[in-house]
Coordinates of C-alpha atoms and ligand atoms in Angstrom, one line a residue:
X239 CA -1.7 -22.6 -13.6
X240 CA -2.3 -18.8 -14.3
X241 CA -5.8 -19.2 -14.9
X242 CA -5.6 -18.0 -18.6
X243 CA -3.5 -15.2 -17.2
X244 CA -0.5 -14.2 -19.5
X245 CA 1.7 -13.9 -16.2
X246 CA 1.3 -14.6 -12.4
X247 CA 1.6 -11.4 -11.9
X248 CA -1.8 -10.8 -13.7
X249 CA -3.5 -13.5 -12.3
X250 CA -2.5 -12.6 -8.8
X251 CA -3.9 -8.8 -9.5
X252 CA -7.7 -10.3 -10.8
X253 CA -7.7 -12.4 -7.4
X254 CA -8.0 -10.0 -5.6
X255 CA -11.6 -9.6 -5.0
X256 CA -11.4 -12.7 -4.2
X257 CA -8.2 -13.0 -1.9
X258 CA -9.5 -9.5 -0.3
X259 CA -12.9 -11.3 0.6
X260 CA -11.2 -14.6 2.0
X261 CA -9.5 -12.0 4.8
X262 CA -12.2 -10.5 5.6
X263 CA -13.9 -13.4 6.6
X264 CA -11.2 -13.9 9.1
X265 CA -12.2 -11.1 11.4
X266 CA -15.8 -9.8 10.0
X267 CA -18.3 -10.9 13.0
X268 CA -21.8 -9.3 12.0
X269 CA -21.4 -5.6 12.3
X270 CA -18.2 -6.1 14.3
X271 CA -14.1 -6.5 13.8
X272 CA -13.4 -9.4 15.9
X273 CA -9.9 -10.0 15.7
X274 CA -8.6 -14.0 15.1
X275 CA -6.2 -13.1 17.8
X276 CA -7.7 -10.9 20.8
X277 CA -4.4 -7.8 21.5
X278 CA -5.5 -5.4 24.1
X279 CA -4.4 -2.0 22.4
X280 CA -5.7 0.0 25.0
X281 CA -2.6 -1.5 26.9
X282 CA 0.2 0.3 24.5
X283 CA 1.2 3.3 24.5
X284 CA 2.8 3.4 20.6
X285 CA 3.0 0.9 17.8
X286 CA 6.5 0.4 16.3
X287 CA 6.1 -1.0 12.7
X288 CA 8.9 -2.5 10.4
X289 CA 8.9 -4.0 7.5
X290 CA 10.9 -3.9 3.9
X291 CA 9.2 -2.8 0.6
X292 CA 6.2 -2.9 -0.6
X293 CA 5.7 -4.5 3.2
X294 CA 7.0 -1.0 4.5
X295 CA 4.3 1.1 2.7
X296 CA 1.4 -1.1 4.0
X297 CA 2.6 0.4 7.4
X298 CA 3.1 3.5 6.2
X299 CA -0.6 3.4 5.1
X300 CA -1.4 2.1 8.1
X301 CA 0.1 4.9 10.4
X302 CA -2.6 7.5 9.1
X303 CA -5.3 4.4 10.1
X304 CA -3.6 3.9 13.9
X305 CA -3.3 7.8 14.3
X306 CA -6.4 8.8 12.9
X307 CA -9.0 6.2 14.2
X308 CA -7.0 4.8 17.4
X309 CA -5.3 7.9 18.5
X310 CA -2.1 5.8 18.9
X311 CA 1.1 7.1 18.3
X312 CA 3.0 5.0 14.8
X313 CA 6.5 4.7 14.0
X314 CA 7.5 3.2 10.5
X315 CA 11.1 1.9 10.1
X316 CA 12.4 0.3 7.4
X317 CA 13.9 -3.4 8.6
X318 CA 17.2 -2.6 7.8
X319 CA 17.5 0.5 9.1
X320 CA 15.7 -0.1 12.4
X321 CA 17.8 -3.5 13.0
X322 CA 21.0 -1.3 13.3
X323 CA 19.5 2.1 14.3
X324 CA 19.6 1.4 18.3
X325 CA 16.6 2.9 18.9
X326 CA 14.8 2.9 22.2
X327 CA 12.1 0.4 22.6
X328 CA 9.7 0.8 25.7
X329 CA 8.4 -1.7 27.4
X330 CA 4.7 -0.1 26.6
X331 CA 5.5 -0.5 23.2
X332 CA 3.8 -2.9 20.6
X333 CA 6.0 -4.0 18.2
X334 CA 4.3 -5.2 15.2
X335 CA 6.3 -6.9 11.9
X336 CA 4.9 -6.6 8.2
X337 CA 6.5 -9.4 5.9
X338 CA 4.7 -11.6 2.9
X339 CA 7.0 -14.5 2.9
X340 CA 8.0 -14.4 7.0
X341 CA 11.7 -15.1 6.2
X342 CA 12.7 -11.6 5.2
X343 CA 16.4 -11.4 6.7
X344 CA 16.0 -7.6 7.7
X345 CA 12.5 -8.0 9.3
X346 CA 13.5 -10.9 11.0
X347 CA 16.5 -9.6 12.9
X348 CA 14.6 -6.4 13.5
X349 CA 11.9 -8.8 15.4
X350 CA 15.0 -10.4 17.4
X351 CA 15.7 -6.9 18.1
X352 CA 12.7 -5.7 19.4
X353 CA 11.8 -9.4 21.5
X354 CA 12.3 -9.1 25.2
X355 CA 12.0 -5.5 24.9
X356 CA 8.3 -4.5 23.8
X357 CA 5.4 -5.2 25.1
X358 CA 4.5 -7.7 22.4
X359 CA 5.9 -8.5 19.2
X360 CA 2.9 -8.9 17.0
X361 CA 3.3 -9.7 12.8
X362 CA 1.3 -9.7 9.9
X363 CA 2.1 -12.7 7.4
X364 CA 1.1 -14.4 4.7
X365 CA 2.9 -17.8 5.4
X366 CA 1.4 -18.8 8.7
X367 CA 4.4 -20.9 9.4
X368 CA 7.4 -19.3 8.6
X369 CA 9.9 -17.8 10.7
X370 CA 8.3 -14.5 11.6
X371 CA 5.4 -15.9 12.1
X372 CA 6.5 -18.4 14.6
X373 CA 8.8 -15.9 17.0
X374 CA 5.8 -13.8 17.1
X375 CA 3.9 -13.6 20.4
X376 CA 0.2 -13.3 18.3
X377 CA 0.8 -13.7 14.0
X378 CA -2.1 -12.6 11.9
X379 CA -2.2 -14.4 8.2
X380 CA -3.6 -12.6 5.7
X381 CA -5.0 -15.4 3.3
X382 CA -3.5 -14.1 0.5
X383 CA -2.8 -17.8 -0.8
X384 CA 0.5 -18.2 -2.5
X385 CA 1.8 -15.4 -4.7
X386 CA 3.9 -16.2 -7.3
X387 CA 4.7 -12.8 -9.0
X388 CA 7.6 -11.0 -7.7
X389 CA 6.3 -8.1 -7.8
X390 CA 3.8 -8.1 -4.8
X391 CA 0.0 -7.6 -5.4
X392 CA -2.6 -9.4 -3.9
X393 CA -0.6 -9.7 -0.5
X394 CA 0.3 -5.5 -0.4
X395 CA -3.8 -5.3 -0.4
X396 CA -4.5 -8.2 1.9
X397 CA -1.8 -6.8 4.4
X398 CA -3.6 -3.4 4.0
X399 CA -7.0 -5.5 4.9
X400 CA -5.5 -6.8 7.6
X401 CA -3.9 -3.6 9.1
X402 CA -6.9 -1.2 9.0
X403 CA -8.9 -4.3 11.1
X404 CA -6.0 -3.9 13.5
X405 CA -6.4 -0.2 13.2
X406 CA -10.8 -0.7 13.8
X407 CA -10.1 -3.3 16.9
X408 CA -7.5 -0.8 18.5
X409 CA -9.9 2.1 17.9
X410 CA -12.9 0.5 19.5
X411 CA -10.9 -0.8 22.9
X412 CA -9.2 2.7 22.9
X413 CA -12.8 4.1 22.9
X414 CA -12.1 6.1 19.8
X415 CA -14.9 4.3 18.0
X416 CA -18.5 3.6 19.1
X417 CA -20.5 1.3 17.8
X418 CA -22.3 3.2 15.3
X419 CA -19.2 4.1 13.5
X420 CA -17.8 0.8 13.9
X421 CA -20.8 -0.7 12.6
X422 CA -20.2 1.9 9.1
X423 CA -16.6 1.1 8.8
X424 CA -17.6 -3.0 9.2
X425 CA -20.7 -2.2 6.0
X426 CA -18.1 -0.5 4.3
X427 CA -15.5 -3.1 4.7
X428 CA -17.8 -5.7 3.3
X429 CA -18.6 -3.6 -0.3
X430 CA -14.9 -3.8 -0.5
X431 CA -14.3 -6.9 -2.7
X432 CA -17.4 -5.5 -5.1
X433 CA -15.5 -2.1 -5.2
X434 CA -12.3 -4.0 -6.1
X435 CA -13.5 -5.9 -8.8
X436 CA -15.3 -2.5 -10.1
X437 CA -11.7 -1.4 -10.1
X438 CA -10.2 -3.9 -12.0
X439 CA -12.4 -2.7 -15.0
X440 CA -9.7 0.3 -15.5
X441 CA -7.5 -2.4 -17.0
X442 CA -8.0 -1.5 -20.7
X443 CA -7.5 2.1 -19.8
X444 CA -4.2 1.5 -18.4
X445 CA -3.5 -0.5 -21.4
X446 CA -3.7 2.1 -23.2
X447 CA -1.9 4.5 -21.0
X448 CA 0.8 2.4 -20.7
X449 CA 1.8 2.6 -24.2
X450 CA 2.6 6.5 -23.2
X451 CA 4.0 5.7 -19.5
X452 CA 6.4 3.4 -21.3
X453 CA 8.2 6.0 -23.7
X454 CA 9.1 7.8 -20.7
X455 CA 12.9 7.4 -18.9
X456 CA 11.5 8.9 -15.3
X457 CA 8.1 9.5 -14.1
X458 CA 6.9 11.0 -10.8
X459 CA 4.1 9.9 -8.7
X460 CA 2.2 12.4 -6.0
X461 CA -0.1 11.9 -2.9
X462 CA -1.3 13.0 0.0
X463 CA -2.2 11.4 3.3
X464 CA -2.5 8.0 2.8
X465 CA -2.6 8.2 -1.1
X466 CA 1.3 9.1 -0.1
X467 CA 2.6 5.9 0.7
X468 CA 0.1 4.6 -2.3
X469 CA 2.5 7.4 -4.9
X470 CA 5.5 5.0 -3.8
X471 CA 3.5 1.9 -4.1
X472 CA 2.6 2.8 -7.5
X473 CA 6.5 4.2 -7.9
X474 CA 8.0 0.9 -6.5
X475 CA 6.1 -1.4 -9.1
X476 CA 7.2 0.5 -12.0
X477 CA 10.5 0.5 -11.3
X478 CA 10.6 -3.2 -10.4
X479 CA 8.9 -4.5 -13.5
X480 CA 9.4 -2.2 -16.0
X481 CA 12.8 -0.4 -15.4
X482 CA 11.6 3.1 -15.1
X483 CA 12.9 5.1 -12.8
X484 CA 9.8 6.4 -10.6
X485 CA 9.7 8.3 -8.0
X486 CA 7.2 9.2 -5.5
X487 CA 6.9 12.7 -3.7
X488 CA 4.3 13.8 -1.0
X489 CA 2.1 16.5 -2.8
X490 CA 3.2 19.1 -0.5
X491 CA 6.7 18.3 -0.8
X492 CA 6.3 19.2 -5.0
X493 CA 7.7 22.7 -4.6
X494 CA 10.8 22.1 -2.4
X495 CA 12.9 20.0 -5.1
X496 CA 11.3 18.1 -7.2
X497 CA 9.4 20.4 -9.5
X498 CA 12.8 21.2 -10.6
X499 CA 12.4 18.3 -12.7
X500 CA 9.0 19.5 -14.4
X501 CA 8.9 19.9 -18.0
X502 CA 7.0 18.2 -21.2
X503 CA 8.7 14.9 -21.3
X504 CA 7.7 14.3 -16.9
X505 CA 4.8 12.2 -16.7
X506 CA 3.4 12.9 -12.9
X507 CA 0.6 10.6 -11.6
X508 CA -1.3 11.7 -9.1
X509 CA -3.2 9.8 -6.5
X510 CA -6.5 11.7 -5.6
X511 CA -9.8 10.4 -4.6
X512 CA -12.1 13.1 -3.7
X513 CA -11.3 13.4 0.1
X514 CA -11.0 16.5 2.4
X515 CA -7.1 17.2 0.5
X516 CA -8.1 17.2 -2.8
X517 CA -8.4 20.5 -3.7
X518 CA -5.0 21.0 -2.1
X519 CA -3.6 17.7 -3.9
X520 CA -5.1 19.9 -7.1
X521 CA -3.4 22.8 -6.3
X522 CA 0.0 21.1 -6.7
X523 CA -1.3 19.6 -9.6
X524 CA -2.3 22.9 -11.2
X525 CA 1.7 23.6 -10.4
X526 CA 3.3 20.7 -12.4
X527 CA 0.7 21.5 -15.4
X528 CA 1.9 25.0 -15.7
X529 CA 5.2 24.1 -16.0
X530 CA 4.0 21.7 -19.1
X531 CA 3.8 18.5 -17.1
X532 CA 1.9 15.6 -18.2
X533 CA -0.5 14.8 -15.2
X534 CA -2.2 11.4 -15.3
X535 CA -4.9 12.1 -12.5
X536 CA -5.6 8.9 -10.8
X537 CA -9.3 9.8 -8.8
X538 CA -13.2 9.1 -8.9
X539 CA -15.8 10.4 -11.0
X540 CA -16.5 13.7 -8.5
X541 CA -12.5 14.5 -8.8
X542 CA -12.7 14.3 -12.7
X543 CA -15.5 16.3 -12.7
X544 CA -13.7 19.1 -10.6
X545 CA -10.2 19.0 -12.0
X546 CA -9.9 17.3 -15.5
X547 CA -9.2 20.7 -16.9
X548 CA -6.1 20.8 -19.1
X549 CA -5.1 17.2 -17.3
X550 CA -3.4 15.1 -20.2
X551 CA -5.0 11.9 -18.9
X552 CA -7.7 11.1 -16.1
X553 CA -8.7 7.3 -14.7
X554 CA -11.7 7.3 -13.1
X555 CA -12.2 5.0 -10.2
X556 CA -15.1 4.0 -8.2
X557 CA -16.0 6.1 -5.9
X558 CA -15.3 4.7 -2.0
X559 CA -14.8 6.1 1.3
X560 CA -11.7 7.4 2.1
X561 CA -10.5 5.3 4.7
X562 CA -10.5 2.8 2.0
X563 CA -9.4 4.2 -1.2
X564 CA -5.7 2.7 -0.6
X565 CA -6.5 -0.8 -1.3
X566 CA -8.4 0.7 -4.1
X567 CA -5.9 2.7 -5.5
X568 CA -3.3 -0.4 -5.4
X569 CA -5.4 -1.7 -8.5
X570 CA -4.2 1.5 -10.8
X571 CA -0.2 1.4 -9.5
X572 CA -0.3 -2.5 -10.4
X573 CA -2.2 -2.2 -13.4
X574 CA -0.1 0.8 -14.6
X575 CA 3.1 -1.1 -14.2
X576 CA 2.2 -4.2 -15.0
X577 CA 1.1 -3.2 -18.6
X578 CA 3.8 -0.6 -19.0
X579 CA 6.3 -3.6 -18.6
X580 CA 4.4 -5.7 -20.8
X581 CA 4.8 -2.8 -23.3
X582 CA 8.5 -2.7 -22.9
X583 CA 8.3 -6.7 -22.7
X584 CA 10.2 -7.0 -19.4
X585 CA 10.4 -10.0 -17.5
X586 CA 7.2 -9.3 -15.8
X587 CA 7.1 -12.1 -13.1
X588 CA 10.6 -12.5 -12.9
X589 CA 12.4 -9.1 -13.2
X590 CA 15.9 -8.6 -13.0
X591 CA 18.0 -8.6 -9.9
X592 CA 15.2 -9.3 -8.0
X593 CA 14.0 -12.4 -5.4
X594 CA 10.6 -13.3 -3.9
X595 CA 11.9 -14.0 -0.8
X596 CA 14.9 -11.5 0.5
X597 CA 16.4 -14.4 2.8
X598 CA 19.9 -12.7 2.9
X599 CA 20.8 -9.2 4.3
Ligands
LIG873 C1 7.7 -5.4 -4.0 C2 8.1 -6.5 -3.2 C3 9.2 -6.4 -2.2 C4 8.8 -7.0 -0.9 C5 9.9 -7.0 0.2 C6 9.5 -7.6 1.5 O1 6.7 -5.6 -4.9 O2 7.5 -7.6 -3.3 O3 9.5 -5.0 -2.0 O4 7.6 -6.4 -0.4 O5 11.0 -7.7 -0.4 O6 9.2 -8.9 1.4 P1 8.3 -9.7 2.5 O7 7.0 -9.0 2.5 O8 8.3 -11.1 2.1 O9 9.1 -9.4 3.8

């Protein structure tokens, strides 16, 4: 049942061209985004997304997408948080809830929260029948099929999929995109699962590299924009499966506390795909590596070419458009983890402490 995969967790990571494509389908219409579900975002005024986990950094990608192609306002909140917080929801508001298994207790009662209050309560879900799912005014499934690994994979990059066609549909009723552009982003979409399974050929590289991730007791992960939220998705699934304490830092943020922590012993990944920050992603970079860090730079093969200088590791990925590189750059923080816990020989599928489905607060 895992394909010849040594752990679910595997398996589920080499479906994803696969699972990635199967989404697609769902809302690809020629050269178009035609949602399963029609929304009218030109109707809202502001998106309110919550979630838990790696659920909560597919919004958090998915803000720069909403703000940057739809001109709509985003706020993240974490499920917990948010359920509690008392926060003001207007009735122009679109409420829109993130969860893989649909029972998350958090996520839930942040939804019972927001009902009667927003505009709409929209979700994004893998299981198209469970309880998020069905107290939602429109649910879109992601396809992602069943995923057995703790440690979420496949459904992080099939809730990104769906998000960013949220993100295109919202942008073309809001007028933000014409047809020509939506016509690129919809040929760009569709390279996806090639680009994807082009990725997944970096797996013997992080192989090796995990042999050196794993001697380390704390290792820091940088980004900017959306390659941000992609440093703590990279962060969260090393700490959940191998037990190293990761954390993960907006770029910018390098010089107001955590380059404190700098020295010969930090291994610092950085996310950087060559897009209009790079050479200010670099610049931090350059920062850590006089201070003897260990960068592992994490970009494509224009980045390595600019900035492998005195780098102690590079990965080169395929080169893609920017608006895409997250779900691209989810194959290098699952790949990294996952074979840095196989190193340590961790309970890769089933790690410590942890559940698949979070049912209680
Ligand atoms: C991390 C992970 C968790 C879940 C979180 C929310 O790899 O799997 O952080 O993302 O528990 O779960 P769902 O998406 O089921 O609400």
């Amino acid at each position: 049942e895992k394909a010849g995969h040594r752990h679910f967790m595997a398996k589920e990571i080499h479906e994803q061209p696969q699972t990635l494509s199967d989404v697609l389908n769902t809302y690809i219409d020629g050269a178009r985004v035609k949602l399963p579900t029609d929304y009218d975002f030109a109707a809202t005024d502001r998106i309110q997304m919550v979630a838990c986990g790696t659920a909560h950094i597919a919004c958090t990608v998915a803000k720069y997408w909403f703000e940057a192609l739809a001109r709509l306002p985003v706020d993240v909140d974490i499920a917990s948080e948010y359920r509690y917080r008392e926060g003001p929801v207007g009735p122009d508001t679109t409420a829109l809830f993130v969860s893989q298994s649909g029972e998350t207790a958090d996520t839930l009662a942040a939804l019972r929260y927001a009902k009667g209050q927003a505009r709409a309560i929209l979700s994004v879900v893998n299981v198209p029948e469970s309880s998020i799912a069905r107290e939602s005014d429109i649910a879109f499934p992601i396809h992602a099929g069943v995923e057995v690994g703790v440690a979420s994979t496949k459904a992080f990059v099939n809730q990104l999929a769906m998000l960013l066609a949220l993100a295109v549909a919202a942008g073309v009723q809001r007028g933000k995109i014409d047809a020509a552009r939506e016509a690129e982003l919809v040929a760009g979409l569709k390279l996806l699962p090639g680009i994807m399974a082009q990725a997944l050929t970096i797996e013997d590289r992080c192989e090796a590299l995990a042999s050196k991730l794993a001697e380390a007791t704390d290792i820091l992960f940088l980004g900017r924009g959306p390659m941000y939220p992609m440093a703590h998705e990279g962060a969260l699934k090393l700490k959940e499966i191998s037990y190293i304490h990761a954390e993960a830092y907006a770029s910018g943020e390098l010089k107001h506390g955590p380059i404190a922590l700098v020295d010969r012993t930090l291994p610092v990944v950085v996310f950087a795909p060559m897009d209009p920050l790079f050479n200010k992603t670099v610049s931090n970079m350059q920062e850590v590596m006089a201070r003897e860090g260990r960068v592992l730079l994490v970009t494509d093969s224009d980045g390595a070419a600019q900035a492998s200088d005195g780098v102690w590791e590079v990965l080169v990925m395929p080169t893609v458009d920017p608006v895409f590189a997250p779900l691209v750059y989810a194959v290098p923080a699952q790949l990294l983890a996952y074979h840095t816990a196989v190193h340590k020989g961790t309970d890769v599928d089933q790690p410590r402490n942890l559940a698949k489905s979070v049912t209680v607060e």
